[in-house]
Amino acid sequence: MAGGDAPDGAAPGVWLARGVCRGLAARGYAVVTEMPLADGRRADVLGVDERGGVLIVEVKASRADFRADAKWDAYRAFCDRFAFAVPPEFPMDILPDEATCGVLVADGYDAQVLREPPEHKLAGARRRAVLLRFARTAARRLHRAIDPEAGVDDG
Amino acid sequence: MAGGDAPDGAAPGVWLARGVCRGLAARGYAVVTEMPLADGRRADVLGVDERGGVLIVEVKASRADFRADAKWDAYRAFCDRFAFAVPPEFPMDILPDEATCGVLVADGYDAQVLREPPEHKLAGARRRAVLLRFARTAARRLHRAIDPEAGVDDG
């Protein structure tokens, strides 16, 4: 099995997201997957660094996966940096240019930065709102995991 | 078994903290237990409401437990509101007065507000720091719970 291949039964996107989370954690980010945003979308992975910087990573397992979601630019309004994470065999030339997004190359075990995401800093009020939503989502999911009978709804 | 009694083998404080977390969640708080603060202490329970308000609750299972920790007032520097959570049989008259702290009466299943905690608002920079630490602690613990092999250290 190549590093980029998901084990039998695992969705490729979920498998790659696991590696993205590991790679970001190794770089000092705290991460949440399937992170709900104020506009109703969910970011595949949202990472917060130790200074409160916000990175969103969208995972694209294949060309078809990338083509199916043309609205990825909406995520940029909720982060300081945006990147795609793709498997090694992904056709890199179809990704937007370096002024727009970074690129991570991922498998289920790790992710490496192929191209650093450019910075476009969030305004203060938006940053506070994103961080508060991230904080409450992470804590509620953790609470559910620790005490499933607590009746906490999903974030 | 009375509602305030921990099941065999459970530490009374941990049992009460479970009920405190449930009670705060029902009131709209997202919670983290054993929350590390910038001064090296850990708050028993730190809750964040939907507007970013910060509540710290210290759990005191008995008179001896309360007497053993005289430095609870240091927690007030890291929250907007501070409360003690105690079991129903706790000697309430030994608690500080209503200008200082609120009181929750807890068992392992829930917690009720006996006395609302007074508000002493955090300054902006301190609030941002507390919320960021809470966010990253919750997310890292959740990540560890989801992917124990990710190598994420405890918060």
CSV table of C-alpha atoms in Angstrom, one decimal:
chain,number,residue,atom,x,y,z
A,1,MET,CA,0.0,0.0,0.0
A,2,ALA,CA,1.4,3.4,-1.0
A,3,GLY,CA,1.5,6.0,1.8
A,4,GLY,CA,-1.2,8.0,0.0
A,5,ASP,CA,-3.7,5.2,-0.1
A,6,ALA,CA,-6.4,4.9,2.5
A,7,PRO,CA,-6.8,1.6,4.2
A,8,ASP,CA,-9.8,-0.5,3.0
A,9,GLY,CA,-13.0,1.1,4.1
A,10,ALA,CA,-11.6,4.5,5.0
A,11,ALA,CA,-12.7,7.5,3.0
A,12,PRO,CA,-9.6,9.0,1.3
A,13,GLY,CA,-10.5,12.5,2.5
A,14,VAL,CA,-10.8,11.4,6.1
A,15,TRP,CA,-7.5,9.5,5.9
A,16,LEU,CA,-5.7,12.5,4.4
A,17,ALA,CA,-7.2,14.8,7.1
A,18,ARG,CA,-5.7,12.5,9.8
A,19,GLY,CA,-2.3,13.1,8.3
A,20,VAL,CA,-2.9,16.8,7.9
A,21,CYS,CA,-3.8,17.0,11.6
A,22,ARG,CA,-0.7,15.2,12.6
A,23,GLY,CA,1.5,17.4,10.4
A,24,LEU,CA,0.0,20.6,11.7
A,25,ALA,CA,0.2,19.4,15.3
A,26,ALA,CA,3.9,18.7,14.8
A,27,ARG,CA,4.2,22.4,13.6
A,28,GLY,CA,2.6,23.7,16.8
A,29,TYR,CA,-1.0,24.0,15.6
A,30,ALA,CA,-4.0,22.8,17.7
A,31,VAL,CA,-6.6,21.5,15.2
A,32,VAL,CA,-10.2,20.7,14.8
A,33,THR,CA,-11.7,18.8,11.8
A,34,GLU,CA,-15.0,19.5,10.2
A,35,MET,CA,-15.0,22.9,11.8
A,36,PRO,CA,-18.3,24.7,11.4
A,37,LEU,CA,-18.0,28.4,10.3
A,38,ALA,CA,-20.4,31.3,10.6
A,39,ASP,CA,-21.6,31.0,7.0
A,40,GLY,CA,-22.8,27.4,7.5
A,41,ARG,CA,-19.8,25.7,5.8
A,42,ARG,CA,-17.4,23.4,7.5
A,43,ALA,CA,-13.7,23.6,7.0
A,44,ASP,CA,-12.0,20.2,6.6
A,45,VAL,CA,-9.2,21.2,9.1
A,46,LEU,CA,-8.9,24.5,11.1
A,47,GLY,CA,-5.6,25.0,12.9
A,48,VAL,CA,-4.8,27.6,15.5
A,49,ASP,CA,-1.1,28.4,16.3
A,50,GLU,CA,0.2,29.6,19.7
A,51,ARG,CA,-0.2,33.2,18.8
A,52,GLY,CA,-3.8,32.8,17.6
A,53,GLY,CA,-3.1,32.6,13.9
A,54,VAL,CA,-5.7,30.7,12.0
A,55,LEU,CA,-5.0,28.3,9.1
A,56,ILE,CA,-7.7,26.5,7.1
A,57,VAL,CA,-6.8,23.4,5.1
A,58,GLU,CA,-9.1,21.9,2.6
A,59,VAL,CA,-8.4,18.3,1.7
A,60,LYS,CA,-8.7,17.2,-1.9
A,61,ALA,CA,-8.1,13.6,-2.5
A,62,SER,CA,-8.4,13.7,-6.3
A,63,ARG,CA,-9.0,15.9,-9.4
A,64,ALA,CA,-12.7,15.1,-9.2
A,65,ASP,CA,-12.8,16.0,-5.6
A,66,PHE,CA,-11.2,19.4,-6.3
A,67,ARG,CA,-13.5,20.1,-9.3
A,68,ALA,CA,-16.7,19.3,-7.2
A,69,ASP,CA,-16.1,22.2,-4.9
A,70,ALA,CA,-15.5,25.5,-6.7
A,71,LYS,CA,-16.3,27.6,-3.6
A,72,TRP,CA,-13.2,27.0,-1.6
A,73,ASP,CA,-12.3,30.8,-1.8
A,74,ALA,CA,-15.1,31.5,0.7
A,75,TYR,CA,-12.9,29.9,3.4
A,76,ARG,CA,-10.3,32.6,3.1
A,77,ALA,CA,-12.7,35.0,4.9
A,78,PHE,CA,-12.3,32.9,8.1
A,79,CYS,CA,-8.5,32.5,8.3
A,80,ASP,CA,-5.1,34.2,8.0
A,81,ARG,CA,-3.8,31.5,5.7
A,82,PHE,CA,-5.4,28.9,3.4
A,83,ALA,CA,-4.0,25.8,2.0
A,84,PHE,CA,-5.0,22.7,0.1
A,85,ALA,CA,-3.8,19.3,1.2
A,86,VAL,CA,-3.5,16.7,-1.6
A,87,PRO,CA,-2.0,13.3,-2.0
A,88,PRO,CA,1.4,13.0,-3.8
A,89,GLU,CA,-0.2,11.8,-7.0
A,90,PHE,CA,-2.5,14.8,-7.2
A,91,PRO,CA,-2.2,16.9,-10.4
A,92,MET,CA,-0.7,20.0,-8.8
A,93,ASP,CA,-1.1,22.1,-11.9
A,94,ILE,CA,-4.8,22.4,-11.4
A,95,LEU,CA,-4.4,24.1,-8.0
A,96,PRO,CA,-4.7,28.0,-7.8
A,97,ASP,CA,-1.5,29.9,-7.8
A,98,GLU,CA,0.8,30.8,-4.9
A,99,ALA,CA,-0.8,34.2,-4.3
A,100,THR,CA,-4.0,32.4,-3.3
A,101,CYS,CA,-3.2,29.3,-1.4
A,102,GLY,CA,-0.5,27.1,0.1
A,103,VAL,CA,-0.1,23.4,-0.7
A,104,LEU,CA,0.4,20.5,1.7
A,105,VAL,CA,1.3,17.0,0.5
A,106,ALA,CA,-0.3,14.5,2.8
A,107,ASP,CA,-0.9,10.8,3.4
A,108,GLY,CA,-2.6,9.3,6.4
A,109,TYR,CA,0.5,9.6,8.6
A,110,ASP,CA,1.8,13.1,8.0
A,111,ALA,CA,1.7,16.2,5.8
A,112,GLN,CA,4.6,18.3,4.4
A,113,VAL,CA,4.5,21.8,3.2
A,114,LEU,CA,5.1,22.0,-0.5
A,115,ARG,CA,4.2,25.7,-0.7
A,116,GLU,CA,3.7,28.0,2.3
A,117,PRO,CA,0.3,29.6,2.4
A,118,PRO,CA,0.3,33.3,1.9
A,119,GLU,CA,-0.9,35.5,4.7
A,120,HIS,CA,-4.0,37.7,4.5
A,121,LYS,CA,-4.6,38.7,8.1
A,122,LEU,CA,-8.1,38.5,9.7
A,123,ALA,CA,-9.6,41.7,11.1
A,124,GLY,CA,-9.8,41.6,14.9
A,125,ALA,CA,-13.5,41.1,15.3
A,126,ARG,CA,-13.6,38.3,12.8
A,127,ARG,CA,-10.5,36.6,14.4
A,128,ARG,CA,-12.2,36.8,17.9
A,129,ALA,CA,-15.3,35.2,16.5
A,130,VAL,CA,-13.4,32.4,14.7
A,131,LEU,CA,-11.3,31.6,17.8
A,132,LEU,CA,-14.4,31.6,20.1
A,133,ARG,CA,-16.2,29.3,17.8
A,134,PHE,CA,-13.2,27.0,17.5
A,135,ALA,CA,-12.8,27.0,21.3
A,136,ARG,CA,-16.4,26.1,22.0
A,137,THR,CA,-16.5,23.5,19.3
A,138,ALA,CA,-13.4,21.7,20.5
A,139,ALA,CA,-14.5,21.9,24.1
A,140,ARG,CA,-18.0,20.6,23.4
A,141,ARG,CA,-16.7,17.7,21.3
A,142,LEU,CA,-14.1,16.8,24.0
A,143,HIS,CA,-16.9,17.0,26.7
A,144,ARG,CA,-19.0,14.6,24.5
A,145,ALA,CA,-16.1,12.2,24.2
A,146,ILE,CA,-15.4,12.2,28.0
A,147,ASP,CA,-19.0,12.1,29.1
A,148,PRO,CA,-21.3,10.8,26.3
A,149,GLU,CA,-24.3,10.9,28.6
A,150,ALA,CA,-23.9,14.7,29.3
A,151,GLY,CA,-26.3,15.6,26.6
A,152,VAL,CA,-23.9,18.0,24.9
A,153,ASP,CA,-24.7,18.6,21.2
A,154,ASP,CA,-22.1,18.4,18.5
A,155,GLY,CA,-20.3,21.5,17.4
B,1,MET,CA,-26.6,6.2,47.6
B,2,ALA,CA,-27.2,9.9,48.1
B,3,GLY,CA,-26.9,12.1,45.0
B,4,GLY,CA,-23.8,13.8,46.4
B,5,ASP,CA,-21.9,10.6,47.0
B,6,ALA,CA,-19.3,9.4,44.5
B,7,PRO,CA,-19.6,5.8,43.3
B,8,ASP,CA,-17.1,3.4,44.8
B,9,GLY,CA,-13.6,4.2,43.5
B,10,ALA,CA,-14.4,7.6,42.1
B,11,ALA,CA,-12.6,10.6,43.6
B,12,PRO,CA,-15.3,12.9,45.1
B,13,GLY,CA,-13.9,15.9,43.3
B,14,VAL,CA,-13.8,14.3,39.9
B,15,TRP,CA,-17.4,13.1,40.4
B,16,LEU,CA,-18.6,16.5,41.4
B,17,ALA,CA,-16.7,18.1,38.5
B,18,ARG,CA,-18.6,15.8,36.1
B,19,GLY,CA,-21.9,17.2,37.4
B,20,VAL,CA,-20.5,20.8,37.3
B,21,CYS,CA,-19.6,20.3,33.6
B,22,ARG,CA,-23.1,18.9,32.9
B,23,GLY,CA,-24.8,21.8,34.7
B,24,LEU,CA,-22.7,24.4,32.9
B,25,ALA,CA,-23.2,22.8,29.5
B,26,ALA,CA,-27.0,22.9,30.1
B,27,ARG,CA,-26.5,26.7,30.8
B,28,GLY,CA,-24.7,27.2,27.4
B,29,TYR,CA,-21.1,26.9,28.6
B,30,ALA,CA,-18.4,25.0,26.8
B,31,VAL,CA,-16.1,23.5,29.5
B,32,VAL,CA,-12.7,22.1,30.0
B,33,THR,CA,-11.6,20.4,33.3
B,34,GLU,CA,-8.1,20.7,34.8
B,35,MET,CA,-7.5,23.7,32.7
B,36,PRO,CA,-3.9,24.9,32.8
B,37,LEU,CA,-3.5,28.7,33.5
B,38,ALA,CA,-0.6,31.0,32.7
B,39,ASP,CA,0.6,31.0,36.3
B,40,GLY,CA,1.0,27.2,36.4
B,41,ARG,CA,-2.2,26.4,38.3
B,42,ARG,CA,-5.0,24.4,37.0
B,43,ALA,CA,-8.6,25.4,37.3
B,44,ASP,CA,-10.9,22.5,38.1
B,45,VAL,CA,-13.5,23.6,35.5
B,46,LEU,CA,-13.2,26.5,33.1
B,47,GLY,CA,-16.3,27.4,31.1
B,48,VAL,CA,-16.7,29.8,28.2
B,49,ASP,CA,-20.1,31.1,27.2
B,50,GLU,CA,-21.3,32.0,23.7
B,51,ARG,CA,-20.1,35.6,24.0
B,52,GLY,CA,-16.7,34.6,25.3
B,53,GLY,CA,-17.4,35.2,29.0
B,54,VAL,CA,-15.1,33.1,31.2
B,55,LEU,CA,-16.2,31.3,34.4
B,56,ILE,CA,-13.9,29.3,36.7
B,57,VAL,CA,-15.4,26.8,39.1
B,58,GLU,CA,-13.4,25.3,41.9
B,59,VAL,CA,-14.8,22.1,43.3
B,60,LYS,CA,-14.6,21.5,47.0
B,61,ALA,CA,-15.9,18.1,48.2
B,62,SER,CA,-15.5,18.8,51.9
B,63,ARG,CA,-14.5,21.2,54.6
B,64,ALA,CA,-11.0,19.7,54.6
B,65,ASP,CA,-10.7,20.0,50.9
B,66,PHE,CA,-11.6,23.7,51.1
B,67,ARG,CA,-9.2,24.4,54.0
B,68,ALA,CA,-6.3,22.7,52.1
B,69,ASP,CA,-6.3,25.3,49.3
B,70,ALA,CA,-6.2,28.9,50.6
B,71,LYS,CA,-5.1,30.4,47.3
B,72,TRP,CA,-8.3,30.1,45.3
B,73,ASP,CA,-8.4,33.9,44.9
B,74,ALA,CA,-5.6,33.7,42.4
B,75,TYR,CA,-8.1,32.1,39.9
B,76,ARG,CA,-10.1,35.3,39.8
B,77,ALA,CA,-7.4,36.9,37.7
B,78,PHE,CA,-8.2,34.5,34.9
B,79,CYS,CA,-12.0,34.8,34.7
B,80,ASP,CA,-15.0,37.1,34.6
B,81,ARG,CA,-16.8,35.1,37.3
B,82,PHE,CA,-15.6,32.7,39.9
B,83,ALA,CA,-17.6,30.1,41.8
B,84,PHE,CA,-17.2,27.2,44.2
B,85,ALA,CA,-19.0,24.0,43.6
B,86,VAL,CA,-19.8,22.0,46.7
B,87,PRO,CA,-22.0,19.0,47.6
B,88,PRO,CA,-25.3,19.6,49.3
B,89,GLU,CA,-24.0,18.6,52.7
B,90,PHE,CA,-21.1,21.1,52.6
B,91,PRO,CA,-20.9,23.7,55.4
B,92,MET,CA,-21.8,26.7,53.3
B,93,ASP,CA,-21.0,29.2,56.1
B,94,ILE,CA,-17.2,28.7,55.6
B,95,LEU,CA,-17.4,29.9,52.0
B,96,PRO,CA,-16.3,33.5,51.2
B,97,ASP,CA,-19.1,36.1,50.8
B,98,GLU,CA,-21.3,36.9,47.8
B,99,ALA,CA,-19.1,39.9,46.7
B,100,THR,CA,-16.3,37.4,46.1
B,101,CYS,CA,-17.7,34.2,44.6
B,102,GLY,CA,-20.8,32.3,43.5
B,103,VAL,CA,-21.8,28.9,44.8
B,104,LEU,CA,-23.0,25.9,42.8
B,105,VAL,CA,-24.5,22.9,44.6
B,106,ALA,CA,-23.4,19.8,42.7
B,107,ASP,CA,-23.6,16.0,42.6
B,108,GLY,CA,-22.3,13.8,39.8
B,109,TYR,CA,-25.3,14.4,37.6
B,110,ASP,CA,-25.9,18.1,37.6
B,111,ALA,CA,-25.2,21.4,39.4
B,112,GLN,CA,-27.6,24.2,40.4
B,113,VAL,CA,-26.7,27.8,41.1
B,114,LEU,CA,-27.2,28.6,44.7
B,115,ARG,CA,-25.6,32.0,44.4
B,116,GLU,CA,-24.8,33.7,41.1
B,117,PRO,CA,-21.1,34.5,40.8
B,118,PRO,CA,-20.4,38.3,40.8
B,119,GLU,CA,-18.8,39.7,37.6
B,120,HIS,CA,-15.3,41.3,37.5
B,121,LYS,CA,-14.6,41.7,33.8
B,122,LEU,CA,-11.2,40.6,32.4
B,123,ALA,CA,-9.2,43.1,30.5
B,124,GLY,CA,-9.0,42.5,26.7
B,125,ALA,CA,-5.5,41.2,26.5
B,126,ARG,CA,-6.0,38.8,29.4
B,127,ARG,CA,-9.3,37.5,28.0
B,128,ARG,CA,-7.7,36.9,24.6
B,129,ALA,CA,-4.9,34.9,26.3
B,130,VAL,CA,-7.3,32.8,28.4
B,131,LEU,CA,-9.5,32.0,25.4
B,132,LEU,CA,-6.6,31.1,23.2
B,133,ARG,CA,-5.2,28.8,25.9
B,134,PHE,CA,-8.6,27.2,26.4
B,135,ALA,CA,-9.1,26.8,22.7
B,136,ARG,CA,-5.7,25.1,22.2
B,137,THR,CA,-6.0,22.9,25.3
B,138,ALA,CA,-9.5,21.6,24.2
B,139,ALA,CA,-8.4,21.0,20.6
B,140,ARG,CA,-5.2,19.2,21.6
B,141,ARG,CA,-7.0,16.9,24.1
B,142,LEU,CA,-9.7,16.2,21.5
B,143,HIS,CA,-7.0,15.4,18.9
B,144,ARG,CA,-5.4,13.0,21.4
B,145,ALA,CA,-8.8,11.4,22.0
B,146,ILE,CA,-9.5,10.9,18.3
B,147,ASP,CA,-6.0,9.9,17.3
B,148,PRO,CA,-4.0,8.6,20.2
B,149,GLU,CA,-1.0,7.9,18.0
B,150,ALA,CA,-0.7,11.4,16.7
B,151,GLY,CA,1.9,12.3,19.4
B,152,VAL,CA,0.0,15.3,20.7
B,153,ASP,CA,1.0,16.3,24.2
B,154,ASP,CA,-1.5,17.0,26.9
B,155,GLY,CA,-2.7,20.5,27.5
